[in-house]
Every structure is written in C-alpha cells, then in structure tokens.
mmCIF file of C-alpha atoms and ligand atoms in Angstrom:
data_model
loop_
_atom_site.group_PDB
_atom_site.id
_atom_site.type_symbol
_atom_site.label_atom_id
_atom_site.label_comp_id
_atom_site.label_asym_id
_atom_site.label_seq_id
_atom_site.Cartn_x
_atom_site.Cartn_y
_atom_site.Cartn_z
ATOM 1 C CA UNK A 1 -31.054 0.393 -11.598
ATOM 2 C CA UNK A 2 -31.702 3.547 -13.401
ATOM 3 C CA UNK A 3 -28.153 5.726 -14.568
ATOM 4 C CA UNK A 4 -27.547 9.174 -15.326
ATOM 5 C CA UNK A 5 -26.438 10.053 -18.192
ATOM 6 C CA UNK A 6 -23.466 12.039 -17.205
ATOM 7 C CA UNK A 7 -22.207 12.194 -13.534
ATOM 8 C CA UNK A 8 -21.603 16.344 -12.744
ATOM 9 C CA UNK A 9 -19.091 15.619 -9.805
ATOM 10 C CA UNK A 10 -16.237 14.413 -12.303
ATOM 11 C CA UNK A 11 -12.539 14.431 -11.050
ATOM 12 C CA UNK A 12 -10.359 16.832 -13.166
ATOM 13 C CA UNK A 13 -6.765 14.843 -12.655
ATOM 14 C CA UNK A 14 -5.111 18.139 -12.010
ATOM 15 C CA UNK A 15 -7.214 18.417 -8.975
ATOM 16 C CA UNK A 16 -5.949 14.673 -8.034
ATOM 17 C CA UNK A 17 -3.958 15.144 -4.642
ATOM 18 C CA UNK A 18 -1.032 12.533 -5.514
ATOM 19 C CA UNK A 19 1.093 14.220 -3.045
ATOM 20 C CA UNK A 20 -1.512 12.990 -0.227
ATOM 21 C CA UNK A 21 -1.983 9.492 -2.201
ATOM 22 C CA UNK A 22 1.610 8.526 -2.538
ATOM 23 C CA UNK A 23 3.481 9.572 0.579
ATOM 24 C CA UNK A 24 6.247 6.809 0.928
ATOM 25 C CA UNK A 25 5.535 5.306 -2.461
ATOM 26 C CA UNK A 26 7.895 4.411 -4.835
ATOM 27 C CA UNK A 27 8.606 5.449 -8.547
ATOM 28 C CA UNK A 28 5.549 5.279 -11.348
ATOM 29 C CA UNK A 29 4.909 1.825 -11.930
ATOM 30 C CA UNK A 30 2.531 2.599 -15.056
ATOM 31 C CA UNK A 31 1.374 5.543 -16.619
ATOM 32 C CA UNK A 32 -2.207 5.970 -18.302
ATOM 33 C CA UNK A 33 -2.974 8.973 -20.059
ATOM 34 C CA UNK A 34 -5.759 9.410 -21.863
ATOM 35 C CA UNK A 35 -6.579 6.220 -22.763
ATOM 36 C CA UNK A 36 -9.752 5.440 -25.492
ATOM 37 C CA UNK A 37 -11.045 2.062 -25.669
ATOM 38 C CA UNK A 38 -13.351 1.665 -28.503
ATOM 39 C CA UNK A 39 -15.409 -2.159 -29.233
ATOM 40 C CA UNK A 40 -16.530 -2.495 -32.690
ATOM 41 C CA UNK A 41 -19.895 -5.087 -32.494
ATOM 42 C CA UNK A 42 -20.933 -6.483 -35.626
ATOM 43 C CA UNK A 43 -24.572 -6.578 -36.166
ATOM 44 C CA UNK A 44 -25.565 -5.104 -33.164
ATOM 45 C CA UNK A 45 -27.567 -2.153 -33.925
ATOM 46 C CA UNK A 46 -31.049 -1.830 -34.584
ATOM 47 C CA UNK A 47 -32.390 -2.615 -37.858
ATOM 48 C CA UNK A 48 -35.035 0.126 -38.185
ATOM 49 C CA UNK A 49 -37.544 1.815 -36.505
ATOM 50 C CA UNK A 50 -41.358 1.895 -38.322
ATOM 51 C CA UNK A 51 -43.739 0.007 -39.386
ATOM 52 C CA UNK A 52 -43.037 -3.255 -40.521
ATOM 53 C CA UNK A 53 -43.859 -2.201 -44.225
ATOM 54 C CA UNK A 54 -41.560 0.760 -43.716
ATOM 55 C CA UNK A 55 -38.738 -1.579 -42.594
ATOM 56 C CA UNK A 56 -39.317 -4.229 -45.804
ATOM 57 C CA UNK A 57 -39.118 -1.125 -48.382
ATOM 58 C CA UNK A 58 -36.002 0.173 -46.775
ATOM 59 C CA UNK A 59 -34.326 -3.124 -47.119
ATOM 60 C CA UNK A 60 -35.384 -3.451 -50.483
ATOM 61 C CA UNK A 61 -33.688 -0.094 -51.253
ATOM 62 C CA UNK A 62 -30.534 -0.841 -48.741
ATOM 63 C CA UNK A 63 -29.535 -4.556 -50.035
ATOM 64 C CA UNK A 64 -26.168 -3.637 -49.831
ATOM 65 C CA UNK A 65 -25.475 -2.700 -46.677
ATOM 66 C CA UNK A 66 -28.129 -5.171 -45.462
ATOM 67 C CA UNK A 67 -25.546 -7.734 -46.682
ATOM 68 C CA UNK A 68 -22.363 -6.006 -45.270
ATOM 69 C CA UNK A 69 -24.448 -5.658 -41.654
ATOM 70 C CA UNK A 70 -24.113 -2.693 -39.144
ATOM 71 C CA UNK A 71 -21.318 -1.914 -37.073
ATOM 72 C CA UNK A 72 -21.981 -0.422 -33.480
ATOM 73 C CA UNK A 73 -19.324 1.015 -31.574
ATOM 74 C CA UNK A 74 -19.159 1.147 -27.331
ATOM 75 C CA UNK A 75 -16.687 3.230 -26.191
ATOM 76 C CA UNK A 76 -16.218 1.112 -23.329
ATOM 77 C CA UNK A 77 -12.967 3.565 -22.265
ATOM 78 C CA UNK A 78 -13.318 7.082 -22.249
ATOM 79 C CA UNK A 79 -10.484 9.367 -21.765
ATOM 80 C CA UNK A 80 -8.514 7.849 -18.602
ATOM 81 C CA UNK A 81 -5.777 8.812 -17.023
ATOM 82 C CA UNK A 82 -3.307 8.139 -13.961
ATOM 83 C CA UNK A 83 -0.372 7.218 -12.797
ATOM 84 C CA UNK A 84 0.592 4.453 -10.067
ATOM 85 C CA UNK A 85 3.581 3.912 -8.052
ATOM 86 C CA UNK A 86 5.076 1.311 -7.044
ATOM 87 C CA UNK A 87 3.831 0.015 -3.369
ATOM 88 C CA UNK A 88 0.153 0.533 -4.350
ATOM 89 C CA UNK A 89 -2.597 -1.931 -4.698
ATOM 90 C CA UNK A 90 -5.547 -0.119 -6.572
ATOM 91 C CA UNK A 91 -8.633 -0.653 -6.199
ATOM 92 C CA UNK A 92 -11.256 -0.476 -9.151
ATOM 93 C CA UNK A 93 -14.936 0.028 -8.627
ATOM 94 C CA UNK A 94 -18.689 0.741 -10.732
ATOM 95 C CA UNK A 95 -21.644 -0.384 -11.728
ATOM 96 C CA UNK A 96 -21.642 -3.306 -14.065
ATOM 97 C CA UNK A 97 -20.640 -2.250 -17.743
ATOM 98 C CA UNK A 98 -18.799 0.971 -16.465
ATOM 99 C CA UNK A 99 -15.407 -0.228 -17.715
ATOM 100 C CA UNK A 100 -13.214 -2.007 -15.381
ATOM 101 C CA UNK A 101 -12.420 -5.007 -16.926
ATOM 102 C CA UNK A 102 -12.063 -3.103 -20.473
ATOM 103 C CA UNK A 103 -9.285 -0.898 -18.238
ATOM 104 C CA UNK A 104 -7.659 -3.545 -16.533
ATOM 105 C CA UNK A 105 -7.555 -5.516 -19.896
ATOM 106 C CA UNK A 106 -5.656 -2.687 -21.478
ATOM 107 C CA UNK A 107 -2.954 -2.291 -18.833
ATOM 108 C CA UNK A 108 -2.501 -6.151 -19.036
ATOM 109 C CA UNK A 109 -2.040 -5.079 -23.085
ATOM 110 C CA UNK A 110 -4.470 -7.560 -24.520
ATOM 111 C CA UNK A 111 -6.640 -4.786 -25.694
ATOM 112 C CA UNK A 112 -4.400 -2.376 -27.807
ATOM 113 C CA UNK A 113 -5.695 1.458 -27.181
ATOM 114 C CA UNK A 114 -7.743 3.364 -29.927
ATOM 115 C CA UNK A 115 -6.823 6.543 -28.433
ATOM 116 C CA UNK A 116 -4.566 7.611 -25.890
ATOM 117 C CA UNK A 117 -1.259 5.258 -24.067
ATOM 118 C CA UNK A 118 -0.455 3.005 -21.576
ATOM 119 C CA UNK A 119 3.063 2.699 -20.029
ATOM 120 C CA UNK A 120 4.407 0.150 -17.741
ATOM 121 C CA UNK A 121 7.806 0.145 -16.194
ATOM 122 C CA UNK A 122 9.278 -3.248 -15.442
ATOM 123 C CA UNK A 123 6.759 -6.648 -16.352
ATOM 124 C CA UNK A 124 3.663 -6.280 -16.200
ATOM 125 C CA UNK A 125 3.182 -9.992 -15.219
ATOM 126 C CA UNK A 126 -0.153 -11.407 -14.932
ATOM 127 C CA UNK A 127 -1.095 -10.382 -18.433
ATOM 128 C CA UNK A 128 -4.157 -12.358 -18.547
ATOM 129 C CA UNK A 129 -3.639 -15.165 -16.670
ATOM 130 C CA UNK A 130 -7.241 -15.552 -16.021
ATOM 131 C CA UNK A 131 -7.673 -15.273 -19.710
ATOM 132 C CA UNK A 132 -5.051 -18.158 -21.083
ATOM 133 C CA UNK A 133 -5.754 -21.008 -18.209
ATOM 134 C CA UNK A 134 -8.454 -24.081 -19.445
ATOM 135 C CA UNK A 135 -11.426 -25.212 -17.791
ATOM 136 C CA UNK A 136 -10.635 -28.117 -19.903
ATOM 137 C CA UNK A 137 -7.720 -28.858 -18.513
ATOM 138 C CA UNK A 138 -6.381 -30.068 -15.078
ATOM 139 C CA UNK A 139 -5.211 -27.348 -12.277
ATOM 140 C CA UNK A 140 -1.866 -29.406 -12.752
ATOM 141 C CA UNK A 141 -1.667 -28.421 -16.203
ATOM 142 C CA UNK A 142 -2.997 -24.586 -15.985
ATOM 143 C CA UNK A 143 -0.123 -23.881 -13.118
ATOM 144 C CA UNK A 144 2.296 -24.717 -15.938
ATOM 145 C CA UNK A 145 0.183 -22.622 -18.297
ATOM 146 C CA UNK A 146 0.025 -19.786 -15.902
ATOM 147 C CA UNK A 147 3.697 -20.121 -14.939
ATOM 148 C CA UNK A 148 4.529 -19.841 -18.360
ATOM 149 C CA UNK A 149 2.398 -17.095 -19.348
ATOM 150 C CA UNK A 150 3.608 -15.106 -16.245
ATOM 151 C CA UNK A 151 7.723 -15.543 -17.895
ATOM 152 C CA UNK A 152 8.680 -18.481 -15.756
ATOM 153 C CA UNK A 153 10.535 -20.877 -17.343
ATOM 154 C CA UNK A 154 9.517 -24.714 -17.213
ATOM 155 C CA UNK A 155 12.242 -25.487 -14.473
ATOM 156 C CA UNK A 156 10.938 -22.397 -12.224
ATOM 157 C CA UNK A 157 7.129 -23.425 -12.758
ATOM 158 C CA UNK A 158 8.088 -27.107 -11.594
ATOM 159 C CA UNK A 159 10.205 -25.855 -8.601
ATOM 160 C CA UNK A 160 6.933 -23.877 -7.185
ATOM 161 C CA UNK A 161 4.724 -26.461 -7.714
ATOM 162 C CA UNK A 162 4.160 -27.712 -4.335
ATOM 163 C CA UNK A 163 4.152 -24.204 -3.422
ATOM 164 C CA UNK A 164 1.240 -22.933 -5.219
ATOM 165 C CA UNK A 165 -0.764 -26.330 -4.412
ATOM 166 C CA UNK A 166 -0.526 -25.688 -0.644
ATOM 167 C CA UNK A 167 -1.179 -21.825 -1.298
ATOM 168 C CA UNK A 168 -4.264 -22.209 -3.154
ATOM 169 C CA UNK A 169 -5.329 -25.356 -0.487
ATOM 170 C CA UNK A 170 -7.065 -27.328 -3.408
ATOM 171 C CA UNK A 171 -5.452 -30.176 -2.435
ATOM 172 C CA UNK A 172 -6.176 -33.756 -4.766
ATOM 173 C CA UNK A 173 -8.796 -31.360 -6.811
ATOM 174 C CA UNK A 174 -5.757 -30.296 -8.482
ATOM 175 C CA UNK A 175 -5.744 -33.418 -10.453
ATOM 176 C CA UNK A 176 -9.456 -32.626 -11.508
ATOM 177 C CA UNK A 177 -10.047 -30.836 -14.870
ATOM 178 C CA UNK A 178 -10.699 -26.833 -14.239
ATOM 179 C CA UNK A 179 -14.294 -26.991 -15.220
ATOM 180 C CA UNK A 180 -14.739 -29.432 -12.301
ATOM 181 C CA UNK A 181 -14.068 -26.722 -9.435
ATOM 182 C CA UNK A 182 -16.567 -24.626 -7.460
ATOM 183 C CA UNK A 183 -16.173 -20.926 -8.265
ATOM 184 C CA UNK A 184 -13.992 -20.419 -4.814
ATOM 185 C CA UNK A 185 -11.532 -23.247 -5.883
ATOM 186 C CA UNK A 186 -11.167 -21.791 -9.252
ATOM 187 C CA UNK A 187 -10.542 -18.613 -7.594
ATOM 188 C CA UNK A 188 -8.028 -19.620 -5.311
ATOM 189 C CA UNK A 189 -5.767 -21.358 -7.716
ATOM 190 C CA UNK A 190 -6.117 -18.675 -10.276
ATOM 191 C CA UNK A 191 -4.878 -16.253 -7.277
ATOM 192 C CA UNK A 192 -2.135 -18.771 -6.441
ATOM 193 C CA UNK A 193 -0.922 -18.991 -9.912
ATOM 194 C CA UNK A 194 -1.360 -15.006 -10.867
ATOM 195 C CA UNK A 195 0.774 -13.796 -7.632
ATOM 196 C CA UNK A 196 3.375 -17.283 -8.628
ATOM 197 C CA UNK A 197 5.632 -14.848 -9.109
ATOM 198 C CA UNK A 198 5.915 -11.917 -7.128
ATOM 199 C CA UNK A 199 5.210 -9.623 -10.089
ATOM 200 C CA UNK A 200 5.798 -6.080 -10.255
ATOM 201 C CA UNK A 201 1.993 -5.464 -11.681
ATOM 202 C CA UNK A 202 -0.627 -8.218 -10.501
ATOM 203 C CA UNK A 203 -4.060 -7.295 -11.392
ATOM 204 C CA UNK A 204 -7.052 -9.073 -10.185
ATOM 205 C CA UNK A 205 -10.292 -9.419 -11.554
ATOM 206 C CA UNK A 206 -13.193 -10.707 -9.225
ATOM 207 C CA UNK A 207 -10.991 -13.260 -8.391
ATOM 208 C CA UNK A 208 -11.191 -12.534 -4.005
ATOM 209 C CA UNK A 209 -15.248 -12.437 -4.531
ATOM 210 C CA UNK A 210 -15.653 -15.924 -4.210
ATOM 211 C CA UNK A 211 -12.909 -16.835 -1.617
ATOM 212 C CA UNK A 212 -13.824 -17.289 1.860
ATOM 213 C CA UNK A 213 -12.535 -15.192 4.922
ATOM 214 C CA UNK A 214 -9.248 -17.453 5.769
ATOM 215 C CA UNK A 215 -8.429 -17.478 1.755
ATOM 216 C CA UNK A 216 -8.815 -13.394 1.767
ATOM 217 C CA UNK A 217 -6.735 -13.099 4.869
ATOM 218 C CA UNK A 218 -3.935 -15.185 2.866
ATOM 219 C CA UNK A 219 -5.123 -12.933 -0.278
ATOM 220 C CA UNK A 220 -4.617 -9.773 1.587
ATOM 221 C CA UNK A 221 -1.075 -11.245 3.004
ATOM 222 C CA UNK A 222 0.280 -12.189 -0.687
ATOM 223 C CA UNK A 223 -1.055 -8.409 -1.943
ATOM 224 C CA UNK A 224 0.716 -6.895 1.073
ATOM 225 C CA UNK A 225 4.241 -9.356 -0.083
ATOM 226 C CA UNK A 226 4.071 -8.018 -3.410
ATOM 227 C CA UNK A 227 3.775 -3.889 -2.212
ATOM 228 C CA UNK A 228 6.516 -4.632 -0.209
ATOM 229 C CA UNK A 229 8.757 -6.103 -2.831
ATOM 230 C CA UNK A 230 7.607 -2.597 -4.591
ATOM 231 C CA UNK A 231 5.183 -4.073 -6.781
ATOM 232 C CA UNK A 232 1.706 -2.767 -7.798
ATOM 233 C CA UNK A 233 -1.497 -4.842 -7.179
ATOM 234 C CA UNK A 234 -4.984 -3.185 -9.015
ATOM 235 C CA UNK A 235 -8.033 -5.524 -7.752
ATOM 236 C CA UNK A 236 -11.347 -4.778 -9.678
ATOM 237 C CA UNK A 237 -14.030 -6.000 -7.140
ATOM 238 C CA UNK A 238 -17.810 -5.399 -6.592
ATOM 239 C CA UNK A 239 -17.272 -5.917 -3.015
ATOM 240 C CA UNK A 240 -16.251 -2.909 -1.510
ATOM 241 C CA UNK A 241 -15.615 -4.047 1.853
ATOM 242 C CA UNK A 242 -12.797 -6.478 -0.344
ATOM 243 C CA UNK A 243 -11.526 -3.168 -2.043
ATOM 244 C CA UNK A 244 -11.469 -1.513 1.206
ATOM 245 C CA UNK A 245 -9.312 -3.917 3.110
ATOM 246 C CA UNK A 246 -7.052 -4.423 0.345
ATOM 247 C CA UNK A 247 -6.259 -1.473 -1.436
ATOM 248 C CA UNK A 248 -4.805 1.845 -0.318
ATOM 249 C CA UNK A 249 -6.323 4.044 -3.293
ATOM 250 C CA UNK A 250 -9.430 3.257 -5.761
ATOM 251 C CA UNK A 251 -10.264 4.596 -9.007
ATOM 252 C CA UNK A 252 -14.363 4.398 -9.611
ATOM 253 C CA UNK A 253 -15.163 4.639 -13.115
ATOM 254 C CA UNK A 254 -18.691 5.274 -14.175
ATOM 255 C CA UNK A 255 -19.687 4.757 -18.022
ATOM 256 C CA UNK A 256 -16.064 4.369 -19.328
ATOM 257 C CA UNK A 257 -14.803 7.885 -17.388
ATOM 258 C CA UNK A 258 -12.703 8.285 -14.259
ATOM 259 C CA UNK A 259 -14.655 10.000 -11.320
ATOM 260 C CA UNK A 260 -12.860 9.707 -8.752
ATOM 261 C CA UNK A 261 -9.257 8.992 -7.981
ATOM 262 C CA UNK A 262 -8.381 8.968 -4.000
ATOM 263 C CA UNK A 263 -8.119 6.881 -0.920
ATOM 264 C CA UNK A 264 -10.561 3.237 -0.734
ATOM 265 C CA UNK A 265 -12.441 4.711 2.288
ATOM 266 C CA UNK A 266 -13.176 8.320 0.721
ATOM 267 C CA UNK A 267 -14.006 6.762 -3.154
ATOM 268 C CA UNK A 268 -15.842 3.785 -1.858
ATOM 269 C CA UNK A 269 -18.163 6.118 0.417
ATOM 270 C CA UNK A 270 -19.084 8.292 -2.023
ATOM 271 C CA UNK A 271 -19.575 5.076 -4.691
ATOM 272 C CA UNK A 272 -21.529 3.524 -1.728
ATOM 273 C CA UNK A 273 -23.500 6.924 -1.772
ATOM 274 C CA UNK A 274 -23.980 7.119 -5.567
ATOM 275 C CA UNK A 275 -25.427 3.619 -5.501
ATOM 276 C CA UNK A 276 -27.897 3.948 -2.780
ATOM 277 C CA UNK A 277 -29.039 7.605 -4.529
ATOM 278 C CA UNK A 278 -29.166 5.231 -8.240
ATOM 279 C CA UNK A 279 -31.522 2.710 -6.241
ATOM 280 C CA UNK A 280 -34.010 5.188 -5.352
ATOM 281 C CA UNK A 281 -34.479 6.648 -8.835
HETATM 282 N N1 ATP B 1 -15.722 -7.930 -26.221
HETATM 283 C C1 ATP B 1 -16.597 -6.919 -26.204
HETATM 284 N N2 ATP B 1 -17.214 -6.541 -27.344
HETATM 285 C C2 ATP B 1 -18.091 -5.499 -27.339
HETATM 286 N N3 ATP B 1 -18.414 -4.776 -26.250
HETATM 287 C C3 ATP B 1 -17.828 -5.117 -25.088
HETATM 288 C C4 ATP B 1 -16.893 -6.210 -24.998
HETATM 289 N N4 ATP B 1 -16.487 -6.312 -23.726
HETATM 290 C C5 ATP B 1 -17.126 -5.340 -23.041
HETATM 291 N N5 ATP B 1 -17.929 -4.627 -23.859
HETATM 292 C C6 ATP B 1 -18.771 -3.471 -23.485
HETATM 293 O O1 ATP B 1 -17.913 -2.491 -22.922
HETATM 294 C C7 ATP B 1 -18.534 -1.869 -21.805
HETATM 295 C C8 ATP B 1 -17.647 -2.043 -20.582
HETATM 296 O O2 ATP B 1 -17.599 -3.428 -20.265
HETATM 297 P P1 ATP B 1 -16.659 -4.007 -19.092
HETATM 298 O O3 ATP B 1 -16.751 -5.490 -19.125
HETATM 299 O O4 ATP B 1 -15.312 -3.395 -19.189
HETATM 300 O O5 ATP B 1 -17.408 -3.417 -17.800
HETATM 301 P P2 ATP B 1 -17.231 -3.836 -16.273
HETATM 302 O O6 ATP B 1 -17.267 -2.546 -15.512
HETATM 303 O O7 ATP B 1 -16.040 -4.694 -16.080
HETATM 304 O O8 ATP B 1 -18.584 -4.629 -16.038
HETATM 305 P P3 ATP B 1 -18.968 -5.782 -14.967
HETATM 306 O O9 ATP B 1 -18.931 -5.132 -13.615
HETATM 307 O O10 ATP B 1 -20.354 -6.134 -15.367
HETATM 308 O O11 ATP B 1 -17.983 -6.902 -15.120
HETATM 309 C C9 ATP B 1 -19.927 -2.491 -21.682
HETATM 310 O O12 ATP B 1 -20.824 -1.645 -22.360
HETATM 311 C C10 ATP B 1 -19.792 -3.816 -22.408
HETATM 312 O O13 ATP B 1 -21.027 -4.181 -22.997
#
C-alpha cells in the first residue's frame, strides 16, 4: 500500500471536543502531552549511493566512521498528545509502522520519552505484561510472572489461580510450556493474566485478534468490569470491528502523529475511508 507523505486533515487538540467525549467520565487517568519517541538503529542506513568504485574510494577516505557504523534515527512518536479519563477504554488504530505499539509502550513506561511527558494517576498496571511472560516457560509459571509484574504479591497471585485458569479456558494446556500454545490460547491467558487485577490502566496489544467470538464476548465483559471500577482500558487492534465494540473513543495515528481523536464509530469510518482511498493509489 502506497502512503502519503503527510496527511492534510490533521486534528489540532484544541479542536478535540472532550466535552462531547467524556460526558459521565471520571477524573484524567493519564496525561500525554507532546510526547517524542525517537529509535536510534545502529547500522541501518545506507552505505552509499554510486558506483561501486565510488563507494570503495569513499571508504578508503571514511575508515573511521566506517568502523564506528551509522546511526539512523525513526521518530517512531511524533508530537502526541491527550488526556484520558477514567471510565474509558481507547481504542488505537493505523497502518502497520504508524506508531501504536511505540505509544502504548511509552504509557506502560518501558520506553522513556525523548521529548515531551507522560503522566499517569494511580498504577498503571499491565506495564508490559506481554513483554516479561516466557514462551519458555509453563502458563503455570507466567501467571505468577504476570501476577507479579502487575504488583500482586505471591499470596494474591496463588489465591487467583484457579480464577484466571477458568477465565482464560486453557484448561490442562496450562501445564504446557508457552511456546506450545496456538496464538488464541496464548492470547487468552495473556488477557486473563493482564486484567488479573482489575487495574486502573490495562492496555492491550493485539491480544483480542486471535480470540474467538465467545472469548471476545468475555473480553468485552472484563473491559466493561474494569470502566466500571473507573479504570482505563486502551486496546491497539487492526480489527476495527474489535475496536468498535470495545472502545468508546479511538485515537488513529498515522506515521507517528495523532489524526484523529473522537468517538470508535466516527475515527474508525474515516480510517476505514483512508484505507480504502490508500488501496487505490
Ligand atoms: N525497537 C525498535 N528499534 C527501531 N525502530 C523501531 C523499533 N520498534 C519500532 N520501530 C519503528 O518505529 C516505527 C513505529 O513502529 P510501531 O511498532 O510502534 O508501529 P505499529 O503501528 O505498532 O505497527 P504494527 O501495526 O505493524 O504493529 C516503525 O517505523 C518501526 O520500524
């Protein structure tokens, strides 16, 4: 698929109608404001253009930085802000590489911000729980890793157990190394294990895509338990249809920008649009 370079219909956040978003919403649950998320990539860029001669005499002349190798930087985050309230569950949508893992990633805090802040209120609790279970390891062994990593203690994680087997419906395979699972098992018990704990930020990457319709429906009643406790849920997704039934707002971010900021219906019919318009180019 072929991408602009720039999209021209850009949301200015002053123009963002939060007093439409967030009738009967709570207080701000996190904050971003202008948030810069810069990779550095080792040895990623070009060596030269020209001939192959052309390339040979520059090294010659370049040893030292041949040696030290380049440095390429993606701005994978580029200026974001918003603020969400507690009650919402967020959905975030665009085309692969546009961002939303990088964002989501940097409101869990495991990427620190080159530019710009991130505030949450309360704990933000799944703080990569995707990112410290083991394939390696047993689905037995990852709850406790997952329980731990979302500030249960050992006694709490033991206590839900059962719980979190029976949610996730794995049954025996829970026995079974990680690695072992299809990609809708792995799914549900990472689901089981993120929203363990009723937190007061749960963010989800992918992890509904794979699930079938009965695990969604359970998915969709868990994100619903957690808004009503007053907790925020953001869901990155490619399926829209997912983001639509489970989230009241969406955020579509397009090359590391925001673009538009409003309800799932309104944001994912104009993504919808965007795509269709990308296809034909
Ligand atoms: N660890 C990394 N090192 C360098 N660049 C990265 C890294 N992770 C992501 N990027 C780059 O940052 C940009 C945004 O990537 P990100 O994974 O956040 O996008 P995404 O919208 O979640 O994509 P997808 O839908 O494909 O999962 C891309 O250009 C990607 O190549």
């Amino acid at each position: 698929m072929s991408m602009p370079q720039e999209i021209d219909f850009e949301v200015d956040a002053d123009d963002l109608s939060f007093a439409t978003l967030n009738k009967e919403l709570g207080t701000p649950s996190l904050v971003v404001d202008d948030l810069y998320i810069t990779y550095k990539v080792w040895g990623g860029k070009k060596v030269g253009t020209g001939s192959a001669k052309q390339r040979r005499v520059r090294r010659a002349l370049d040893r030292s930085r041949e040696h030290v190798g380049a440095i390429t930087s993606v701005e994978a985050v580029r200026g974001i802000s918003f603020v969400a309230r507690h009650g919402e569950s967020i959905g975030i949508v665009g085309v692969n590489g546009s961002g939303k893992s990088t964002l989501l990633r940097a409101i869990a805090g495991l990427h620190p911000p080159t530019a710009g802040s991130v505030f949450v209120s309360g704990e933000p609790s799944l703080l990569g729980v995707n990112a410290v279970l083991m394939g390696s390891l047993t689905g037995e062994r990852n709850i406790m890793i997952g329980g731990l990593a979302l500030g249960l203690t050992p006694t709490q994680v033991r206590e839900r157990f059962d719980e979190i087997v029976d949610y996730s419906g794995i049954g025996d395979a829970i026995y079974m190394p990680m690695d072992a699972y299809s990609s809708g098992m792995g799914a549900r018990l990472r689901f089981a294990i993120s929203s363990a704990a009723v937190p007061d930020v749960l963010m989800i990457d992918e992890a509904l895509a794979t699930g079938d319709a009965a695990f969604r429906n359970k998915s969709k009643e868990r994100i619903d338990e957690i808004r009503n406790n007053a907790g925020t849920v953001f869901l990155v997704s490619h399926s829209l249809a997912t983001v639509e039934a489970m989230c009241t707002r969406t955020l579509w971010i397009h090359q590391g920008k925001l673009v538009m900021d409003g309800p799932s219906h309104d944001v994912c019919e104009a993504y919808r649009a965007f795509v269709r318009a990308s296809d034909k180019r």
